[in-house]
Amino acid sequence: MEEMRSGVSRVAFIGSECYPFVKTGGLGDVMYALPRALAREGADIRVLLPLYSVIPQKYKDQMVWKGSFMMDLTQDGRSFFVGIMELTMNGVTYDFIENREFFDWGNPYTGLWEDIPKYCYFSKAALAALNYLEWVPDIVHCHDWQASLVPVYLRTRFALTPVGAARSILTIHNLRFQGICSIDHLKYWSGLQDDLFNYSVFLINGAEANMFKGGLAYADRVTTVSETYAREIQTDAFGEGLNAHLSYHREKLVGIVNGIDVEQWDSRTDALLPAPYGKEDVLARKPENKLALQRRLGLQEDPGRLVLGLISRLTDQKGLDLVNAIFEQMLDERTQVVVLGTGDPRYESAFRYFENAHRGQVCACIMYDESLSHQIYAGADALLVPSLFEPCGLTQLIAMRYGTVPIVRETGGLKDTVAPYQEETGEGNGFTFGDYRADLLLNAVRQARSVFFDHRDRWNGLVLRDMERDVSWNHSAQLYQNLYAELKG
Ligand code: ADP
């Protein structure tokens, strides 16, 4: 860690969401946990975020006004207000970019047509704010397509300004979302010069431009959130149309697996749990948490049942068509299923249907509920994550930390973080399957059921081994730190 103190110390994180202010998925967790892990080791970190109206008032009340200025943005030179509100929490400084026209709509993402202007504005405003604050980072670390214009602005409009001295990293948390729109729309809102609208930077065809593509071309380094996903995205099957572009830039592409914040996710101190527990008493206390969960959700109260949890955005990415295909076969009189998620109405109604058809045995919580998620991680025996693709996946990491055995498909970060259960020796972290097939998911569930009911000693071994696994940021934060140091040169 000496290296960190003497080496690179100033990093600006730029992204569209961050727990506890605003979170819709794993990106929000990483934007919270990684800066904290780096700050703990002595790095000087700022996180730049939009000041959305949905950010809870209690945080807004703690923010301090740092100033404002007008910034030109569009092709026709329209200027927009940029306000900066600041908050420091656990050694990390958060600078929120205020502009009511862009960020007062409620949810962070409101549809691509409005989101493109919003994040053009945000990317440029974030760099302008760093100059305004006279805080010049060594590295700007940008996240997903929403911040992907930052590396482009940095080398063009900001090249001769103080922040232009920084190097840039762009992290791909999910390649499915790329910020694609008509060439004219992006040209207008980014205000970037015409010569960037070629096939090496923004263009993907004669009519459309892709913000992520441009950012990947301009970033000094590109990272993604697991080694397997870094390989997968260079293939047709996972590349979402950018595989050739990513292969071309592979020299600067590296996979670093996510961790979780082990203070935020600590079953020993988790105030949201009815019966907090550690490794030493998990086997005794998990049943208490299970009973409380069953009571809360109106399920038959019996700690002897196998409770399968699913906590997820309800989208195609998450393998929910496989879950639906085998739902009835997954259930038996000893098994219960708890779903927590929102998203595609098709999946929402399918899970509601299963709840109605199997009252007391199935609960479909079609909502986003942080506190219920903690109680499911603690009260369930196993967690289903059969994703079609999964850049890293955090739910399997949280599950392991809470002694809940993951059942996952071997893709992306799921493959890198869950060692398959070995029938002969009982080793491993969870139950896994390879090809994207419902019958293979069913086999994995059946295997889990058989170990849970017929070989409890082995099941308990899995639970304890999972709780002992290091899923913290310690190792990966060091890998990022090495990357920062290498870039700074
Ligand atoms: P993704 O980023 O693709 O949504 P991840 O597994 O990386 O998936 O991260 C999901 C995060 O969001 C986890 O912290 C998970 O607990 C949380 N989460 C997902 N859906 C819900 C929900 N309905 N209620 C509460 N938390 C949720």
mmCIF file of C-alpha atoms in Angstrom, residues 157-317:
data_model
loop_
_atom_site.group_PDB
_atom_site.id
_atom_site.type_symbol
_atom_site.label_atom_id
_atom_site.label_comp_id
_atom_site.label_asym_id
_atom_site.label_seq_id
_atom_site.Cartn_x
_atom_site.Cartn_y
_atom_site.Cartn_z
ATOM 1 C CA ARG A 157 -12.288 20.711 -25.956
ATOM 2 C CA PHE A 158 -10.372 20.415 -22.664
ATOM 3 C CA ALA A 159 -6.952 19.446 -24.028
ATOM 4 C CA LEU A 160 -5.432 22.848 -23.340
ATOM 5 C CA THR A 161 -7.136 23.404 -19.984
ATOM 6 C CA PRO A 162 -5.761 22.221 -16.599
ATOM 7 C CA VAL A 163 -7.838 19.009 -16.486
ATOM 8 C CA GLY A 164 -6.454 18.116 -19.928
ATOM 9 C CA ALA A 165 -3.310 16.861 -18.180
ATOM 10 C CA ALA A 166 -5.248 13.911 -16.701
ATOM 11 C CA ARG A 167 -5.230 10.400 -18.187
ATOM 12 C CA SER A 168 -8.535 8.616 -18.678
ATOM 13 C CA ILE A 169 -9.973 5.203 -17.919
ATOM 14 C CA LEU A 170 -13.375 4.073 -19.144
ATOM 15 C CA THR A 171 -14.940 1.124 -17.345
ATOM 16 C CA ILE A 172 -17.558 -1.012 -19.061
ATOM 17 C CA HIS A 173 -20.087 -2.178 -16.505
ATOM 18 C CA ASN A 174 -22.558 -3.287 -19.127
ATOM 19 C CA LEU A 175 -21.981 -3.130 -22.854
ATOM 20 C CA ARG A 176 -25.648 -3.608 -23.702
ATOM 21 C CA PHE A 177 -26.342 0.083 -23.149
ATOM 22 C CA GLN A 178 -24.321 2.299 -25.456
ATOM 23 C CA GLY A 179 -26.003 5.647 -26.056
ATOM 24 C CA ILE A 180 -26.890 5.273 -29.734
ATOM 25 C CA CYS A 181 -28.785 7.997 -31.592
ATOM 26 C CA SER A 182 -28.892 9.808 -34.911
ATOM 27 C CA ILE A 183 -25.667 11.459 -35.972
ATOM 28 C CA ASP A 184 -27.353 14.846 -35.961
ATOM 29 C CA HIS A 185 -28.691 14.427 -32.414
ATOM 30 C CA LEU A 186 -25.239 13.641 -31.010
ATOM 31 C CA LYS A 187 -23.535 16.303 -33.103
ATOM 32 C CA TYR A 188 -26.001 18.883 -31.893
ATOM 33 C CA TRP A 189 -25.890 18.050 -28.183
ATOM 34 C CA SER A 190 -22.203 17.208 -27.830
ATOM 35 C CA GLY A 191 -21.084 20.205 -29.859
ATOM 36 C CA LEU A 192 -18.100 18.054 -30.903
ATOM 37 C CA GLN A 193 -16.394 18.718 -34.200
ATOM 38 C CA ASP A 194 -17.437 16.968 -37.408
ATOM 39 C CA ASP A 195 -14.175 15.103 -37.895
ATOM 40 C CA LEU A 196 -14.958 12.862 -34.889
ATOM 41 C CA PHE A 197 -17.982 11.506 -36.699
ATOM 42 C CA ASN A 198 -16.101 8.787 -38.543
ATOM 43 C CA TYR A 199 -16.070 4.982 -38.195
ATOM 44 C CA SER A 200 -13.092 4.909 -35.825
ATOM 45 C CA VAL A 201 -14.851 7.095 -33.291
ATOM 46 C CA PHE A 202 -18.617 7.644 -33.169
ATOM 47 C CA LEU A 203 -20.190 6.266 -36.329
ATOM 48 C CA ILE A 204 -21.709 2.803 -36.461
ATOM 49 C CA ASN A 205 -23.560 3.229 -39.761
ATOM 50 C CA GLY A 206 -24.535 5.958 -42.168
ATOM 51 C CA ALA A 207 -27.252 7.300 -39.877
ATOM 52 C CA GLU A 208 -26.269 6.597 -36.270
ATOM 53 C CA ALA A 209 -23.612 7.570 -33.776
ATOM 54 C CA ASN A 210 -22.594 5.646 -30.644
ATOM 55 C CA MET A 211 -21.336 7.512 -27.586
ATOM 56 C CA PHE A 212 -19.737 4.468 -25.967
ATOM 57 C CA LYS A 213 -17.802 3.655 -29.145
ATOM 58 C CA GLY A 214 -16.251 7.132 -29.169
ATOM 59 C CA GLY A 215 -15.301 6.937 -25.499
ATOM 60 C CA LEU A 216 -13.688 3.509 -25.943
ATOM 61 C CA ALA A 217 -11.619 4.889 -28.819
ATOM 62 C CA TYR A 218 -10.422 7.908 -26.856
ATOM 63 C CA ALA A 219 -9.864 6.458 -23.370
ATOM 64 C CA ASP A 220 -6.236 5.739 -22.432
ATOM 65 C CA ARG A 221 -7.357 2.465 -20.852
ATOM 66 C CA VAL A 222 -10.579 0.482 -20.981
ATOM 67 C CA THR A 223 -11.491 -1.815 -18.141
ATOM 68 C CA THR A 224 -14.374 -4.128 -17.611
ATOM 69 C CA VAL A 225 -15.595 -5.842 -14.513
ATOM 70 C CA SER A 226 -14.313 -9.399 -14.929
ATOM 71 C CA GLU A 227 -11.634 -11.148 -16.923
ATOM 72 C CA THR A 228 -14.102 -13.461 -18.598
ATOM 73 C CA TYR A 229 -16.317 -10.559 -19.727
ATOM 74 C CA ALA A 230 -13.206 -8.796 -21.094
ATOM 75 C CA ARG A 231 -12.701 -11.815 -23.361
ATOM 76 C CA GLU A 232 -16.383 -12.328 -24.116
ATOM 77 C CA ILE A 233 -17.014 -8.788 -25.364
ATOM 78 C CA GLN A 234 -14.477 -9.315 -28.120
ATOM 79 C CA THR A 235 -16.761 -11.977 -29.604
ATOM 80 C CA ASP A 236 -19.907 -11.706 -31.727
ATOM 81 C CA ALA A 237 -22.064 -13.306 -29.070
ATOM 82 C CA PHE A 238 -21.311 -10.743 -26.339
ATOM 83 C CA GLY A 239 -19.846 -7.758 -28.192
ATOM 84 C CA GLU A 240 -23.187 -6.013 -28.767
ATOM 85 C CA GLY A 241 -21.923 -4.846 -32.161
ATOM 86 C CA LEU A 242 -18.693 -3.399 -30.724
ATOM 87 C CA ASN A 243 -16.609 -6.611 -30.680
ATOM 88 C CA ALA A 244 -14.458 -5.612 -33.649
ATOM 89 C CA HIS A 245 -13.906 -2.148 -32.155
ATOM 90 C CA LEU A 246 -12.953 -3.703 -28.800
ATOM 91 C CA SER A 247 -10.655 -6.262 -30.396
ATOM 92 C CA TYR A 248 -8.948 -3.455 -32.245
ATOM 93 C CA HIS A 249 -8.376 -1.703 -28.910
ATOM 94 C CA ARG A 250 -7.568 -4.903 -26.973
ATOM 95 C CA GLU A 251 -4.093 -3.712 -25.968
ATOM 96 C CA LYS A 252 -5.702 -1.215 -23.629
ATOM 97 C CA LEU A 253 -8.514 -3.518 -22.411
ATOM 98 C CA VAL A 254 -8.238 -5.243 -19.024
ATOM 99 C CA GLY A 255 -10.691 -7.139 -16.798
ATOM 100 C CA ILE A 256 -10.764 -6.399 -13.062
ATOM 101 C CA VAL A 257 -13.422 -8.178 -11.069
ATOM 102 C CA ASN A 258 -15.709 -6.158 -8.781
ATOM 103 C CA GLY A 259 -15.855 -6.604 -5.049
ATOM 104 C CA ILE A 260 -18.533 -5.512 -2.622
ATOM 105 C CA ASP A 261 -18.347 -3.115 0.281
ATOM 106 C CA VAL A 262 -17.971 -5.508 3.184
ATOM 107 C CA GLU A 263 -19.119 -2.923 5.720
ATOM 108 C CA GLN A 264 -22.313 -2.189 3.833
ATOM 109 C CA TRP A 265 -22.845 -5.939 3.410
ATOM 110 C CA ASP A 266 -21.996 -7.407 6.789
ATOM 111 C CA SER A 267 -24.406 -9.986 8.172
ATOM 112 C CA ARG A 268 -22.888 -9.490 11.643
ATOM 113 C CA THR A 269 -23.807 -5.826 11.928
ATOM 114 C CA ASP A 270 -26.632 -5.521 9.391
ATOM 115 C CA ALA A 271 -29.332 -3.557 11.220
ATOM 116 C CA LEU A 272 -31.926 -4.663 8.667
ATOM 117 C CA LEU A 273 -31.662 -8.317 9.697
ATOM 118 C CA PRO A 274 -33.990 -9.834 12.273
ATOM 119 C CA ALA A 275 -31.127 -12.056 13.518
ATOM 120 C CA PRO A 276 -27.639 -10.840 12.548
ATOM 121 C CA TYR A 277 -25.025 -13.577 12.347
ATOM 122 C CA GLY A 278 -21.422 -14.432 11.579
ATOM 123 C CA LYS A 279 -19.661 -17.583 10.465
ATOM 124 C CA GLU A 280 -19.769 -19.050 13.938
ATOM 125 C CA ASP A 281 -23.560 -18.954 14.253
ATOM 126 C CA VAL A 282 -24.835 -18.847 10.674
ATOM 127 C CA LEU A 283 -26.148 -22.399 10.847
ATOM 128 C CA ALA A 284 -28.205 -21.591 13.920
ATOM 129 C CA ARG A 285 -29.351 -18.108 12.934
ATOM 130 C CA LYS A 286 -30.096 -18.398 9.242
ATOM 131 C CA PRO A 287 -33.259 -20.369 10.086
ATOM 132 C CA GLU A 288 -34.414 -17.445 12.279
ATOM 133 C CA ASN A 289 -33.916 -15.067 9.374
ATOM 134 C CA LYS A 290 -35.702 -17.488 7.096
ATOM 135 C CA LEU A 291 -38.665 -17.711 9.446
ATOM 136 C CA ALA A 292 -38.900 -13.918 9.683
ATOM 137 C CA LEU A 293 -38.735 -13.644 5.887
ATOM 138 C CA GLN A 294 -41.463 -16.242 5.472
ATOM 139 C CA ARG A 295 -43.610 -14.382 8.002
ATOM 140 C CA ARG A 296 -43.030 -11.028 6.320
ATOM 141 C CA LEU A 297 -43.901 -12.376 2.885
ATOM 142 C CA GLY A 298 -46.831 -14.595 3.837
ATOM 143 C CA LEU A 299 -45.055 -17.855 3.024
ATOM 144 C CA GLN A 300 -45.605 -21.075 4.983
ATOM 145 C CA GLU A 301 -43.461 -20.671 8.061
ATOM 146 C CA ASP A 302 -41.061 -23.565 8.144
ATOM 147 C CA PRO A 303 -37.288 -23.171 8.403
ATOM 148 C CA GLY A 304 -36.884 -26.705 7.051
ATOM 149 C CA ARG A 305 -37.911 -25.559 3.565
ATOM 150 C CA LEU A 306 -35.356 -24.742 0.906
ATOM 151 C CA VAL A 307 -35.849 -21.067 0.040
ATOM 152 C CA LEU A 308 -34.588 -20.008 -3.389
ATOM 153 C CA GLY A 309 -34.136 -16.242 -3.818
ATOM 154 C CA LEU A 310 -33.916 -14.142 -6.974
ATOM 155 C CA ILE A 311 -32.963 -10.468 -6.687
ATOM 156 C CA SER A 312 -32.668 -8.835 -10.058
ATOM 157 C CA ARG A 313 -33.629 -6.292 -12.632
ATOM 158 C CA LEU A 314 -36.291 -8.187 -14.561
ATOM 159 C CA THR A 315 -34.735 -8.081 -18.031
ATOM 160 C CA ASP A 316 -33.690 -10.596 -20.676
ATOM 161 C CA GLN A 317 -30.072 -10.290 -19.545
#
